[in-house]
C-alpha positions as semicolon CSV with decimal commas, in nm:
position;residue;x (nm);y (nm);z (nm)
1;L;0,990;12,497;22,997
2;R;0,990;12,650;23,340
3;G;1,136;12,446;23,627
4;E;1,278;12,183;23,394
5;R;1,613;12,221;23,222
6;K;1,754;12,567;23,182
7;V;1,837;12,637;22,822
8;H;2,050;12,929;22,729
9;P;1,874;13,108;22,442
10;R;2,203;13,229;22,291
11;S;2,325;12,876;22,219
12;P;2,103;12,736;21,939
13;V;2,312;12,417;21,906
14;R;2,283;12,348;22,276
15;F;1,914;12,439;22,270
16;L;1,847;12,198;21,982
17;K;2,052;11,925;22,153
18;N;1,851;11,975;22,474
19;L;1,523;11,955;22,282
20;K;1,627;11,629;22,113
21;G;1,751;11,477;22,437
22;Y;1,466;11,607;22,651
23;D;1,336;11,347;22,898
24;K;0,967;11,353;22,818
25;D;0,894;11,122;23,109
26;A;1,044;11,366;23,359
27;I;0,807;11,653;23,278
28;S;0,612;11,754;23,587
29;N;0,238;11,799;23,612
30;E;0,297;12,159;23,721
31;T;0,475;12,238;23,394
32;I;0,188;12,084;23,198
33;E;-0,059;12,291;23,399
34;L;0,134;12,605;23,301
35;L;0,136;12,506;22,932
36;E;-0,226;12,393;22,927
37;P;-0,384;12,737;22,875
38;L;-0,164;12,789;22,568
39;L;-0,203;12,442;22,418
40;V;-0,557;12,333;22,507
41;T;-0,765;12,645;22,481
42;G;-0,657;12,677;22,121
43;T;-0,535;13,031;22,127
44;E;-0,533;13,163;21,776
45;W;-0,183;13,307;21,792
46;F;-0,011;12,995;21,940
47;N;-0,037;12,719;21,686
48;E;0,195;12,573;21,426
49;T;0,041;12,757;21,134
50;T;0,042;13,105;21,293
51;C;0,390;13,058;21,439
52;G;0,510;12,929;21,102
53;K;0,426;13,265;20,948
54;V;0,671;13,429;21,187
55;S;0,947;13,166;21,188
56;K;0,987;12,804;21,088
57;A;1,200;12,747;21,398
58;I;0,923;12,882;21,622
59;A;0,671;12,664;21,433
60;A;0,891;12,360;21,498
61;I;0,917;12,449;21,868
62;C;0,540;12,496;21,883
63;K;0,490;12,157;21,719
64;W;0,739;12,006;21,966
65;L;0,548;12,158;22,262
66;Y;0,220;12,012;22,135
67;A;0,389;11,673;22,092
68;V;0,536;11,680;22,445
69;F;0,199;11,786;22,587
70;E;0,020;11,505;22,403
71;Y;0,290;11,257;22,505
72;H;0,240;11,358;22,869
73;E;-0,137;11,310;22,845
74;K;-0,093;10,964;22,690
75;S;0,179;10,869;22,937
76;Q;-0,059;10,941;23,226
77;I;-0,276;10,660;23,087
78;V;0,017;10,430;23,012
79;K;0,222;10,477;23,334
80;P;-0,014;10,285;23,564
81;K;-0,036;10,012;23,303
82;K;0,344;9,992;23,281
83;I;0,365;9,968;23,659
84;K;0,101;9,696;23,662
85;L;0,283;9,517;23,380
86;A;0,609;9,525;23,575
87;L;0,431;9,384;23,881
88;E;0,263;9,112;23,677
89;E;0,594;9,024;23,510
90;A;0,752;8,994;23,856
91;N;0,462;8,774;23,965
92;L;0,507;8,570;23,649
93;E;0,876;8,516;23,729
94;I;0,785;8,405;24,081
95;A;0,521;8,169;23,939
96;K;0,775;8,032;23,688
97;E;1,020;7,967;23,971
98;K;0,751;7,789;24,173
99;L;0,654;7,587;23,867
100;A;1,017;7,489;23,808
101;K;1,047;7,378;24,173
102;A;0,721;7,185;24,151
103;R;0,833;7,016;23,830
104;E;1,163;6,920;23,991
105;E;0,978;6,777;24,293
106;L;0,747;6,590;24,057
107;R;1,047;6,450;23,868
108;I;1,203;6,330;24,194
109;I;0,879;6,171;24,307
110;T;0,825;6,013;23,966
111;D;1,179;5,871;23,976
112;K;1,111;5,727;24,322
113;L;0,779;5,584;24,203
114;N;0,945;5,422;23,902
115;K;1,217;5,276;24,128
116;L;0,949;5,139;24,363
117;K;0,758;4,990;24,070
118;E;1,079;4,829;23,944
119;D;1,158;4,689;24,291
120;S;0,800;4,570;24,328
121;Q;0,818;4,391;23,993
122;K;1,146;4,223;24,093
123;Q;0,991;4,108;24,421
124;L;0,681;3,985;24,238
125;D;0,902;3,789;23,996
126;I;1,089;3,634;24,291
127;K;0,757;3,548;24,461
128;N;0,624;3,388;24,142
129;E;0,945;3,187;24,103
130;L;0,926;3,068;24,463
131;E;0,559;2,973;24,423
132;S;0,648;2,783;24,106
133;Q;0,928;2,599;24,290
134;A;0,692;2,528;24,580
135;Q;0,436;2,380;24,339
136;K;0,703;2,161;24,178
137;T;0,828;2,047;24,519
138;K;0,473;1,976;24,634
139;K;0,416;1,770;24,319
140;K;0,738;1,577;24,383
141;I;0,634;1,510;24,746
142;T;0,291;1,392;24,632
143;T;0,453;1,163;24,374
144;A;0,700;1,032;24,635
145;E;0,418;0,969;24,885
146;T;0,220;0,784;24,619
147;L;0,525;0,577;24,533
148;I;0,593;0,500;24,900
149;N;0,229;0,406;24,961
150;S;0,222;0,183;24,655
151;L;0,548;0,021;24,760
152;S;0,429;-0,042;25,118
153;G;0,225;-0,339;24,995
154;E;0,534;-0,474;24,829
155;R;0,718;-0,469;25,161
156;A;0,529;-0,762;25,299
157;R;0,578;-0,953;24,976
158;W;0,953;-0,873;24,976
159;K;0,982;-0,990;25,338
160;K;0,805;-1,305;25,248
161;G;1,025;-1,344;24,938
162;A;1,338;-1,275;25,143
163;S;1,230;-1,524;25,405
164;E;1,162;-1,788;25,140
165;I;1,504;-1,728;24,986
166;S;1,664;-1,753;25,328
167;D;1,478;-2,080;25,399
168;E;1,575;-2,215;25,063
169;K;1,932;-2,130;25,134
170;K;1,919;-2,315;25,461
171;R;1,775;-2,615;25,296
172;L;2,038;-2,622;25,040
């Protein structure tokens, strides 16, 4: 192919090696334009069957040229898609990284929330215990006040009783 790799026609081993290792993706549009009249217009003398009558090696090279030409046509469709795929994969990686960061932030916030809930529950338990103690103390105060009030009437009687005992003692 013109403008691509130079192949020495006297070295069939090297020529075959170059054909096998040919970088199909590196073929230029100019080279394809030069080959197009031979391969597309369907010239009667340049096809695998006609070339095969002359030489099987030439038929194989003809077949190879058609394959490279077809590969180039298909790659023109696929190349933009591969580029877009690479971009989308890069975007996907960025999105995955953002998602991982967001998940980590969510985990941290969730841990804080759970800690706050735990602290809140402890404080609520303490509050409930204090309210319970306050109720018990209030009940004790009410009972003590009732007892004191009921005993206040007894005070006068005890004074009178004490005075009577004291008088009785004096008399005796």
